[in-house]
Coordinates of C-alpha atoms and ligand atoms in Angstrom, one line a residue:
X8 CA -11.4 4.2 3.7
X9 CA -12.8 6.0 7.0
X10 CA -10.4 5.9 10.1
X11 CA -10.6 6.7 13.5
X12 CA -8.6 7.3 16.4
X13 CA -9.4 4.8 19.8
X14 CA -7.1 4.2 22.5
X15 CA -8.3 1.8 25.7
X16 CA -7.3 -1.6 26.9
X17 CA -6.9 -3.9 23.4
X18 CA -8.1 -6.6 25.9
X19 CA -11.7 -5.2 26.2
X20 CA -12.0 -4.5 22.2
X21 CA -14.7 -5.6 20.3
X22 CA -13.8 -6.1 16.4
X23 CA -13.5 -8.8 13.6
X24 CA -10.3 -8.3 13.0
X25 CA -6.9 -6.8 15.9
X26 CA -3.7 -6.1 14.1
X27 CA -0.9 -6.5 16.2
X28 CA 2.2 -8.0 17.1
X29 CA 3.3 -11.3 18.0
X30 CA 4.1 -10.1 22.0
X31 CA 0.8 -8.2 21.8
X32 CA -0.9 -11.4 20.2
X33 CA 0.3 -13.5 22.5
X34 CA -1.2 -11.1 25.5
X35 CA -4.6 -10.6 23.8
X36 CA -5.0 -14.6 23.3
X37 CA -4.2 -15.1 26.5
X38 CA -7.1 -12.5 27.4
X39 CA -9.5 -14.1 25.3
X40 CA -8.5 -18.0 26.8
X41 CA -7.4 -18.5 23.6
X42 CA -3.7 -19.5 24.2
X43 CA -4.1 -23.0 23.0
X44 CA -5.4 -22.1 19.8
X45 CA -3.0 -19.2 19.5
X46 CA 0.1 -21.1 20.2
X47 CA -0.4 -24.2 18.1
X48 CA -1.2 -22.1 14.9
X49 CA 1.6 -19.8 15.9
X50 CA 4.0 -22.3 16.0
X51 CA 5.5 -22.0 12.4
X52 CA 5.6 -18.1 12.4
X53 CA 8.8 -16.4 11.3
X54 CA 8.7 -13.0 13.4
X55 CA 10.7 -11.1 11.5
X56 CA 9.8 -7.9 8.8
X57 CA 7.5 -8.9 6.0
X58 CA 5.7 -12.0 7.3
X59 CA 2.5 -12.2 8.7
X60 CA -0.1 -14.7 10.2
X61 CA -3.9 -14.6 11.1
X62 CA -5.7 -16.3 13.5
X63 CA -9.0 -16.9 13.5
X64 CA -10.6 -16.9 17.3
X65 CA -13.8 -16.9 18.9
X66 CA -15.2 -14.4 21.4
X67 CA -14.7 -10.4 21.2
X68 CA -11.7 -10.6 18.5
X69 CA -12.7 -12.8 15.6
X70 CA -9.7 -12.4 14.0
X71 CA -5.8 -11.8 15.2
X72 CA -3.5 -10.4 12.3
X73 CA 0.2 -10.8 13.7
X74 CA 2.5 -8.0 11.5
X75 CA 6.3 -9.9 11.9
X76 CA 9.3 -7.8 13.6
X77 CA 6.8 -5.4 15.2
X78 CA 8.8 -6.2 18.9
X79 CA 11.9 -4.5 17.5
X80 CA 12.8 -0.8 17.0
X81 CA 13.2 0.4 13.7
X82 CA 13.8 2.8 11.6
X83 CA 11.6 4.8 9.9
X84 CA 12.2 3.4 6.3
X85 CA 11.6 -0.4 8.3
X86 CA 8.2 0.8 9.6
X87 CA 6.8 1.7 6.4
X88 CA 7.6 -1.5 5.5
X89 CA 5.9 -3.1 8.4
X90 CA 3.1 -0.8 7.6
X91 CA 3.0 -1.6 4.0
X92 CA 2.9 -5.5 4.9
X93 CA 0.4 -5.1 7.7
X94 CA -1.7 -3.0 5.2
X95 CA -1.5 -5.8 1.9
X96 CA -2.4 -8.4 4.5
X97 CA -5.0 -6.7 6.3
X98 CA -6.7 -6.1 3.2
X99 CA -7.3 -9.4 1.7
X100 CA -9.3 -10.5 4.8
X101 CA -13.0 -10.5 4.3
X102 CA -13.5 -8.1 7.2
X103 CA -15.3 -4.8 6.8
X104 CA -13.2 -3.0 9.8
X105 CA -10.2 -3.7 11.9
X106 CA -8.7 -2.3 14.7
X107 CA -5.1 -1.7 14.0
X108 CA -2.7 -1.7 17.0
X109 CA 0.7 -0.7 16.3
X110 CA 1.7 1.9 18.8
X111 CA 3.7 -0.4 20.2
X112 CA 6.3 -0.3 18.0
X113 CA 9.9 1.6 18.6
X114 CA 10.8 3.5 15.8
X115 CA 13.8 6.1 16.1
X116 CA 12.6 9.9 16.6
X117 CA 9.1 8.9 15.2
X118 CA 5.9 9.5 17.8
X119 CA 2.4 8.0 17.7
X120 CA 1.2 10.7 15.4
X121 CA 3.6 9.8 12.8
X122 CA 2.9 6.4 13.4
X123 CA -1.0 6.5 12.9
X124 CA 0.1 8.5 9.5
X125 CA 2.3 6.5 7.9
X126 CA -0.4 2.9 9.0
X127 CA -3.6 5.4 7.2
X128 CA -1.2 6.0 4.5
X129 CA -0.3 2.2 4.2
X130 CA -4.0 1.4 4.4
X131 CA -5.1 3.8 1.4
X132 CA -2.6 2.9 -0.7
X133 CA -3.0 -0.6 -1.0
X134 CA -7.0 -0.9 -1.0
X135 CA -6.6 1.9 -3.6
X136 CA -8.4 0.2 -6.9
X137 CA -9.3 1.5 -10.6
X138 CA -11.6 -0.6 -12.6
X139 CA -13.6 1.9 -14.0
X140 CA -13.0 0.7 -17.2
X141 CA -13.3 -3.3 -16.9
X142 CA -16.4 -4.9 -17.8
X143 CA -16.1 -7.2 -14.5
X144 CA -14.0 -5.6 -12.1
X145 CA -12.0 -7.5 -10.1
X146 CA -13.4 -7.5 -6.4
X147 CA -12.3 -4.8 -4.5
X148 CA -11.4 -5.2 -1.0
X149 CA -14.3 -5.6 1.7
X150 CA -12.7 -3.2 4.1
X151 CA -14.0 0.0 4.6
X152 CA -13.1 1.4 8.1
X153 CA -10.7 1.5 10.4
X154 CA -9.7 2.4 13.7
X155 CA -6.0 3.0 14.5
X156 CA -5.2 2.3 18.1
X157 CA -3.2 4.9 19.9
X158 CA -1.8 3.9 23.3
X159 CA -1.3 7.5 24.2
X160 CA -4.1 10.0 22.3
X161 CA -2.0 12.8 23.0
X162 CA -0.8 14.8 19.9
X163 CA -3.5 12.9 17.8
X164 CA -6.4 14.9 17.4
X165 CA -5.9 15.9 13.9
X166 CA -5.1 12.3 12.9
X167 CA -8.1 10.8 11.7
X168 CA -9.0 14.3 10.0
X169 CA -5.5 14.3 8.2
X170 CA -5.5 10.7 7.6
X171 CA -9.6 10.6 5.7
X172 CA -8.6 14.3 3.8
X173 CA -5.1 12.5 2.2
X174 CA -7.2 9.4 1.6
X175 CA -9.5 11.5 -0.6
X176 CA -7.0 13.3 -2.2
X177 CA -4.7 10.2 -3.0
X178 CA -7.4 8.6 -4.8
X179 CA -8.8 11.8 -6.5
X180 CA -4.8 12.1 -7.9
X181 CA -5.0 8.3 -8.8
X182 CA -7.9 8.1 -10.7
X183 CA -6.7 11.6 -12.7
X184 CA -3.9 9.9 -13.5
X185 CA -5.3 6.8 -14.4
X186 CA -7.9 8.5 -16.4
X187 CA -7.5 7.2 -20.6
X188 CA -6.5 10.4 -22.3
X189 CA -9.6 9.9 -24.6
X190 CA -11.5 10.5 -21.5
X191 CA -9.4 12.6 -19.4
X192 CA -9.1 16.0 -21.8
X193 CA -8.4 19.4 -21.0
X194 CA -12.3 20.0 -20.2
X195 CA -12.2 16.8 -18.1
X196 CA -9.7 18.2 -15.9
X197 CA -12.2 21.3 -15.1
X198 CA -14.8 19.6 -14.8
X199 CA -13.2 17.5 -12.2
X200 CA -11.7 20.5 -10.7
X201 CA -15.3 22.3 -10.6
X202 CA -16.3 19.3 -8.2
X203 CA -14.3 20.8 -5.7
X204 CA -16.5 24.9 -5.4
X205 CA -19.1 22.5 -3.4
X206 CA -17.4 23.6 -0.5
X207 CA -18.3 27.1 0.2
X208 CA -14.3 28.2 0.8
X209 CA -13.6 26.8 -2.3
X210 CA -13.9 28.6 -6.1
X211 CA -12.8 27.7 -9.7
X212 CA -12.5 29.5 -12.9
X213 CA -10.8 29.0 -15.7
X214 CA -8.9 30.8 -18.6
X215 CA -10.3 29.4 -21.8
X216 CA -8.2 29.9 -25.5
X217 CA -10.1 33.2 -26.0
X218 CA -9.1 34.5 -22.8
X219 CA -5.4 33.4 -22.3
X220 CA -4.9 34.9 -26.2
X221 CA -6.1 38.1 -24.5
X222 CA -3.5 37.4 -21.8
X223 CA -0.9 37.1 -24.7
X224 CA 0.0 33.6 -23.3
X225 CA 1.8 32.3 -26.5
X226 CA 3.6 30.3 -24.7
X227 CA 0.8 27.8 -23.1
X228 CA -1.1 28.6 -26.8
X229 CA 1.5 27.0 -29.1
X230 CA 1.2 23.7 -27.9
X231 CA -2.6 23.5 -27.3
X232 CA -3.0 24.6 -31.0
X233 CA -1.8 21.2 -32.3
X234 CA -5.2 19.4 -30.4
X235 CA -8.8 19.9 -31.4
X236 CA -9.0 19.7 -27.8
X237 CA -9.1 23.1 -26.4
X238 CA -6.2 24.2 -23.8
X239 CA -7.6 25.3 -20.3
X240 CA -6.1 27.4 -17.5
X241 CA -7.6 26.0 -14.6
X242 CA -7.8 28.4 -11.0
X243 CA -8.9 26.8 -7.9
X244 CA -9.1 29.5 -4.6
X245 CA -9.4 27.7 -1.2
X246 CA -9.6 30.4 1.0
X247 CA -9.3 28.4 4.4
X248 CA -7.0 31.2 5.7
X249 CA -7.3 35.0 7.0
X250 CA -8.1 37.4 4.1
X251 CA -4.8 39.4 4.7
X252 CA -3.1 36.0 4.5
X253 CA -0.7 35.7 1.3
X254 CA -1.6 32.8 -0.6
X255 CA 0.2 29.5 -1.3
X256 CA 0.2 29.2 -5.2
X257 CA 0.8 25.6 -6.1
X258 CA 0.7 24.9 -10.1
X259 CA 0.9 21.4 -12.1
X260 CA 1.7 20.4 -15.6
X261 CA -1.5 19.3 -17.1
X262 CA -0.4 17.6 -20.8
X263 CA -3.5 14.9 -20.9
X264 CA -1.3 13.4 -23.7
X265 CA 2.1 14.1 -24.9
X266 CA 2.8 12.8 -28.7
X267 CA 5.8 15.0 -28.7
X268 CA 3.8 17.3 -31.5
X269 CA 5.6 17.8 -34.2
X270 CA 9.0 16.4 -33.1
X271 CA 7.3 13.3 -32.2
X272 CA 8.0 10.7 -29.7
X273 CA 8.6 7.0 -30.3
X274 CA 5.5 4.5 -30.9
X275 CA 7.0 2.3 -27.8
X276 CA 5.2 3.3 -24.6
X277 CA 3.8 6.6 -26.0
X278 CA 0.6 5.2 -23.9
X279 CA 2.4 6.4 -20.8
X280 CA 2.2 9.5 -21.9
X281 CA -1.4 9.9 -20.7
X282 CA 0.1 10.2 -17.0
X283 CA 1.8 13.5 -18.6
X284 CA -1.1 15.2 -16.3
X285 CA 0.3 14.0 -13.0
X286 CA 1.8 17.1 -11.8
X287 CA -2.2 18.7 -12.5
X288 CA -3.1 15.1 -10.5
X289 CA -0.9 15.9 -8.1
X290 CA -2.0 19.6 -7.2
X291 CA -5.8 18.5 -7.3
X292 CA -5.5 15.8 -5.1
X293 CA -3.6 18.0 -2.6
X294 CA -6.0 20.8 -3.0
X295 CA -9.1 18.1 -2.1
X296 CA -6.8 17.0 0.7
X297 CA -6.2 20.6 2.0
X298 CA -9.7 21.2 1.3
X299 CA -11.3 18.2 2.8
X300 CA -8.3 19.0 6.0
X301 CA -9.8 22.4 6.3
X302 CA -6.3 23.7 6.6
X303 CA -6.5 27.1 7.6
X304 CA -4.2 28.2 4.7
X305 CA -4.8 30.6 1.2
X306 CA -4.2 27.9 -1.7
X307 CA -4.3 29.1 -5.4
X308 CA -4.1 26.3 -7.2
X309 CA -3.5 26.3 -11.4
X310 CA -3.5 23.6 -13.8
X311 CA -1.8 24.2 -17.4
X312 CA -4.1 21.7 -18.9
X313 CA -3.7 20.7 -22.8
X314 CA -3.0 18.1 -25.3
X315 CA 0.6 18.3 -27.1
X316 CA -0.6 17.0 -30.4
X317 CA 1.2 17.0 -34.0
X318 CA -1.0 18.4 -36.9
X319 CA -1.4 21.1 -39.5
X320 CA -2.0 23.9 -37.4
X321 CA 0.8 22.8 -34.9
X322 CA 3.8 24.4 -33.7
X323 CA 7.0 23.8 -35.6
X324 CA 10.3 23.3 -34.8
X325 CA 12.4 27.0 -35.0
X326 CA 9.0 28.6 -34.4
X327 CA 9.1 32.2 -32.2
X328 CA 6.4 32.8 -29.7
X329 CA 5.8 35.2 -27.2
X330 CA 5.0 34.7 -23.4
X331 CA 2.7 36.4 -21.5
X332 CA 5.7 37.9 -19.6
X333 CA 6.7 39.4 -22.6
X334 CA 9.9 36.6 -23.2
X335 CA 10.5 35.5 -26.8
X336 CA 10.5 31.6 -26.9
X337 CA 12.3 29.6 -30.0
X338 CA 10.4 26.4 -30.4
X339 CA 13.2 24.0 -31.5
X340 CA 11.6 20.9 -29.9
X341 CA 7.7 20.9 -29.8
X342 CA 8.5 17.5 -27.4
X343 CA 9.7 20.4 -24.9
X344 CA 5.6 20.9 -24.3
X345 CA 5.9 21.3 -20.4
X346 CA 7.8 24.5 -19.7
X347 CA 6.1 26.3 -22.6
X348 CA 2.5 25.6 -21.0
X349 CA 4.3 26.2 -17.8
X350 CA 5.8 29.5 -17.8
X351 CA 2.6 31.0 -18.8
X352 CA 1.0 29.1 -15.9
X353 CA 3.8 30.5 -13.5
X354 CA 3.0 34.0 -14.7
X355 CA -0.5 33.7 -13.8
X356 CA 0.4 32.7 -10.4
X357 CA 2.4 35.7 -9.5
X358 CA -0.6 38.3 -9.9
X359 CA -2.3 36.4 -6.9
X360 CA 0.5 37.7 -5.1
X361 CA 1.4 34.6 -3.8
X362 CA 4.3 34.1 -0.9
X363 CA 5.2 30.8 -2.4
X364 CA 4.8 29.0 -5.7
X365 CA 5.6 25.2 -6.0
X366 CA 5.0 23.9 -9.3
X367 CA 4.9 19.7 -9.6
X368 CA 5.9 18.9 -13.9
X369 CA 6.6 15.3 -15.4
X370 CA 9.1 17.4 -16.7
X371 CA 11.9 15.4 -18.5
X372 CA 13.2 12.4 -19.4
X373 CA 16.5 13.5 -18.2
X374 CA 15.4 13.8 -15.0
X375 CA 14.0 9.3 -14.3
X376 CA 18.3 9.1 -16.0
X377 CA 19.2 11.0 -12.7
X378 CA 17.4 9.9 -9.6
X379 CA 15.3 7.0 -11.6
X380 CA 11.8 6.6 -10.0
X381 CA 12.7 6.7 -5.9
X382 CA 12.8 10.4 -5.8
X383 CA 11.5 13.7 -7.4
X384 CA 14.1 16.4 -7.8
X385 CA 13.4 19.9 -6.4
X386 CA 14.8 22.7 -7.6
X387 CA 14.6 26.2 -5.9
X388 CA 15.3 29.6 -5.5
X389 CA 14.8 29.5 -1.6
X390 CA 16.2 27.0 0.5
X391 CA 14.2 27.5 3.3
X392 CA 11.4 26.2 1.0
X393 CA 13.5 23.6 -0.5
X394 CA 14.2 22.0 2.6
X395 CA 10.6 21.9 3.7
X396 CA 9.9 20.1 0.5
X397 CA 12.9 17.3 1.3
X398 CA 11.7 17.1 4.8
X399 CA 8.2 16.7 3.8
X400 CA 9.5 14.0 1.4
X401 CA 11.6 12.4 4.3
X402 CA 8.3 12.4 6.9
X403 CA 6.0 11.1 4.0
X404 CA 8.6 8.5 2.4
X405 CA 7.6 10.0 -0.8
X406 CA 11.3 11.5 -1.2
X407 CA 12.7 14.0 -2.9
X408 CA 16.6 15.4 -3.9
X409 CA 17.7 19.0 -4.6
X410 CA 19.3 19.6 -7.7
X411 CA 21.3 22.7 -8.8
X412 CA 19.7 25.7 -10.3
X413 CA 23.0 27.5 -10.7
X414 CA 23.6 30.5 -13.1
X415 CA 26.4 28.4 -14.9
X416 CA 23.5 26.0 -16.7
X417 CA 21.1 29.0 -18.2
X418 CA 23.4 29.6 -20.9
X419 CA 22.8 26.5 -22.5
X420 CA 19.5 28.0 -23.2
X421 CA 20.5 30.8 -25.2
X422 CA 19.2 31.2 -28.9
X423 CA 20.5 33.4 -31.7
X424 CA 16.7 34.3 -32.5
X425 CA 15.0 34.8 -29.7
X426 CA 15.4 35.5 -25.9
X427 CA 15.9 32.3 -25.3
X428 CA 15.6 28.4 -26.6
X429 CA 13.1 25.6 -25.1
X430 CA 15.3 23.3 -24.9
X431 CA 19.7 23.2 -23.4
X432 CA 21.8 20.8 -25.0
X433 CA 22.0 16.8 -24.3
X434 CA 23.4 17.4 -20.8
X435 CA 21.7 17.9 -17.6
X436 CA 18.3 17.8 -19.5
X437 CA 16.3 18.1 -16.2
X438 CA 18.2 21.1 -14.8
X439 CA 18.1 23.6 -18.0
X440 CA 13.8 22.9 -18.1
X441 CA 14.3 24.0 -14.4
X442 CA 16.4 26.9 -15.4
X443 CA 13.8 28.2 -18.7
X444 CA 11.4 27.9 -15.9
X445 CA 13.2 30.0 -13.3
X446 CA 13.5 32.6 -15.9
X447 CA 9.3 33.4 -15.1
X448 CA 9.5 33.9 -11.3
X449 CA 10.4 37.6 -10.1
X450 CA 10.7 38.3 -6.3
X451 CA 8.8 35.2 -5.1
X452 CA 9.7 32.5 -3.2
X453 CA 9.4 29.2 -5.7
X454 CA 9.9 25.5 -6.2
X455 CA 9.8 23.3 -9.0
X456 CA 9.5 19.4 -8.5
X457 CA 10.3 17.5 -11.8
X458 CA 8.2 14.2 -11.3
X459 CA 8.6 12.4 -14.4
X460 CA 10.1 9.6 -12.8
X461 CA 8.1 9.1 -9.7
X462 CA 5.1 10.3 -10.5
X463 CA 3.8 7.1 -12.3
X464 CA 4.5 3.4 -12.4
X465 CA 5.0 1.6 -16.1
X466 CA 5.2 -2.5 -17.4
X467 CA 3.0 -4.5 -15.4
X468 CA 2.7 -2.1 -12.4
X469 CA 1.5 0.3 -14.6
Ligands
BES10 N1 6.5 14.6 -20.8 C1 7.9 14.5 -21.2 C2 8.8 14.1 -20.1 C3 8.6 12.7 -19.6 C4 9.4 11.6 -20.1 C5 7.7 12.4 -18.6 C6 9.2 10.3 -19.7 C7 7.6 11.1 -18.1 C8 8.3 10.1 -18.7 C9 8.3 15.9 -21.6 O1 7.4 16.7 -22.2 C10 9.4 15.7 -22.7 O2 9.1 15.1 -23.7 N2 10.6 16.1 -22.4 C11 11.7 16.0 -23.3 C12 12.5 17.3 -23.3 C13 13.5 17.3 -24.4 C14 12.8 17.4 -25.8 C15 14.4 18.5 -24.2 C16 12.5 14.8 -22.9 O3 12.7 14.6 -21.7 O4 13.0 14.1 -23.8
MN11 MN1 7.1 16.3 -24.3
ZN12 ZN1 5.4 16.3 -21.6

């Protein structure tokens, strides 16, 4: 989708299709000489949230799309919704581009900036589409641009940049995810991740096996040796920023597919496991969308990409491998894949010298038993950060809720072997992964979001 800001009189617009509301409808008709036509097909229309009605006119608008309850204030919760149904309808119409006119709308402490957002958002992920692997794909929808109407372009030059670099990233992070993990592989994931070094600020390297045995990364190495598919270290630079400019360091949790290994997972809806890449998805798509922003930030950005597989050369349980930190691991749950190929990952990270690290992980089960799949928990060791990340999550409506990383839950790590276990007991399964992973990050500011639950969609929304 390509969008664009306008602004003007809707009355003098020129477009196959004006999304608006009933009031605004109403005037626009009115404009055209098209009040007779308007009214009687209006005459049925519920105004209220989650309806909608489109009428077809003759003359500069071809096409009216009335979004209900768009005359009352709201919330901002209500105007996603609006958004969302504006979007869905919007998009089944055989129109190529629209003009959508919203502005109008009230909604409590939210401006037109936020408002054009959250309608681009609601636009890109509904026409969103993967049918890469159907032999007739279903048809995707005709639109293609759109033009968001501001009534006030104050505050919104950045919009239509902001709004075209998230689209690219969403649906780069979609079609990762999406990605069959016969396909989508360690080498996959680089490969996709090379596209990016077209831009000239951008750069990517990698750490193959060789390389991160060299690094003594045990860690990351004891689950990629189960796979003939070999582990990758992936580095992204975007350097957007000054050069004296600290980084940002973001890393995800790449497992292309998690059998468990050794201590293997259930045969029901081990197929999901292939979106066990989504925190890698995640951090690609917002590098693109960074990228494709030109935010004028530092980003190092590291995928821990590899297949958790079970077979003779695999890890075992009770196993004892050594970090590249120089921590002793005990293996007692090869299913515990994510921190072991994380902690490594997170070690790498700090010799950039970064002056944040937020790592995104499909981390636990334990974790969609908490806060299901409405929210991703953060844990952190700065709550400045950590309330950046909630109020991120608020703005966006993708949320998020902090969890404890107290000192009281990293004894339930402890292991008579080593310097510590993978895995804590049966309780608070999400917030002992947090605390193994806190155990890698010295002096830095750092944030862990465990996804697991709202990174991906299962059954028939899968
Ligand atoms: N990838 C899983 C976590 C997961 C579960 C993600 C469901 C998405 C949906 C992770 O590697 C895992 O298996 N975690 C174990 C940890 C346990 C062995 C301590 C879990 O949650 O059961
Ligand atoms: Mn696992
Ligand atoms: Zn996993």
């Amino acid at each position: 989708m390509k969008y664009s800001i306008t602004d003007g009189n809707l009355n003098d617009l020129r477009t196959p299709c004006l999304v608006v509301s009933l009031k605004t409808a109403k005037r626009v008709a009115r404009a055209l000489g098209s009040t007779a036509i308007f009214s009687r097909a209006s005459e049925d229309f519920k105004d209220s949230i989650e309806q909608s009605l489109c009428v077809n006119l003759s003359g500069n608008v071809a096409r009216l799309l009335v979004v209900g309850g768009a005359d009352e204030s709201m919330d901002a919760d209500k105007f996603r919704k609006l958004a969302n149904n504006a979007a869905v309808n919007l998009l089944k119409l055989p129109v190529k581009t629209a003009i959508v006119a919203l502005d109008s709308v009230k909604v409590t402490g939210e401006r037109t900036p936020w408002k054009a957002a959250t309608l681009m958002h609601a636009i890109s992920y509904n026409a969103y589409r993967y049918g890469k692997h159907k032999s007739k794909p279903a048809t995707p929808p005709s639109l293609t641009t759109v033009r968001v109407h501001v009534n006030d372009k104050k505050g919104t030059s950045s919009s239509a940049r902001l709004g075209n670099a998230l689209d690219a990233g969403l649906a780069f992070s979609r079609d990762l995810g999406n990605e069959p993990p016969n396909v989508c592989d360690p080498n996959y994931l680089l490969k996709e991740a090379r596209k990016l070094a077209k831009h000239p600020d951008v750069s990517v390297s990698n750490l193959d096996e060789k390389k991160m045995a060299a690094l003594n990364m045990g860690a990351f190495l004891s689950v990629s040796k189960g796979s003939d598919k070999p582990g990758q270290m992936i580095v992204i630079r975007y350097n957007g920023g000054r050069k004296a400019d600290a980084p940002i360091a973001l890393v995800g949790k790449g497992i292309t597919f998690d059998t468990g290994g050794i201590s293997l997972k259930p045969g029901a809806g081990m197929d999901e496991m292939k979106f066990d890449m989504c925190g890698a998805a995640s951090v690609l798509g917002t590098t693109k969308a960074a990228i494709e922003a030109g935010l004028k930030i530092n980003l190092i950005t590291i995928v821990a990409a590899a297949e958790n597989m079970p077979s003779g050369g695999a890890t075992r349980p009770g196993d004892i491998v050594t970090s590249s930190s120089g921590k002793t691991i005990e293996i007692l749950n090869t299913d515990a894949e994510g921190r072991l190929v994380l902690c490594d990952a997170l070690t790498h990270a700090q010799t950039f010298k970064p002056k944040t690290i937020i790592d995104v992980a499909t981390l636990t089960g334990a974790v969609i038993v908490a806060l299901g799949s409405k929210a991703s928990a953060v844990y952190a060791n700065d709550d400045k950060l950590a309330n950046d990340l909630l109020a991120a999550g608020q703005n966006s409506g993708d949320k998020a809720w902090q969890m404890p990383l107290w000192d009281e839950y990293q004894s339930s790590l402890n292991s008579n072997f080593a310097d510590m276990a993978n895995i804590g007991g049966r309780e608070a399964g999400s917030v002992t992964a947090a605390c193994f992973l806190s155990r890698f990050v010295d002096g830095v500011s750092w944030a862990h979001m465990d996804v697991a639950g709202s990174a991906f969609m299962g059954g028939s929304a899968k």
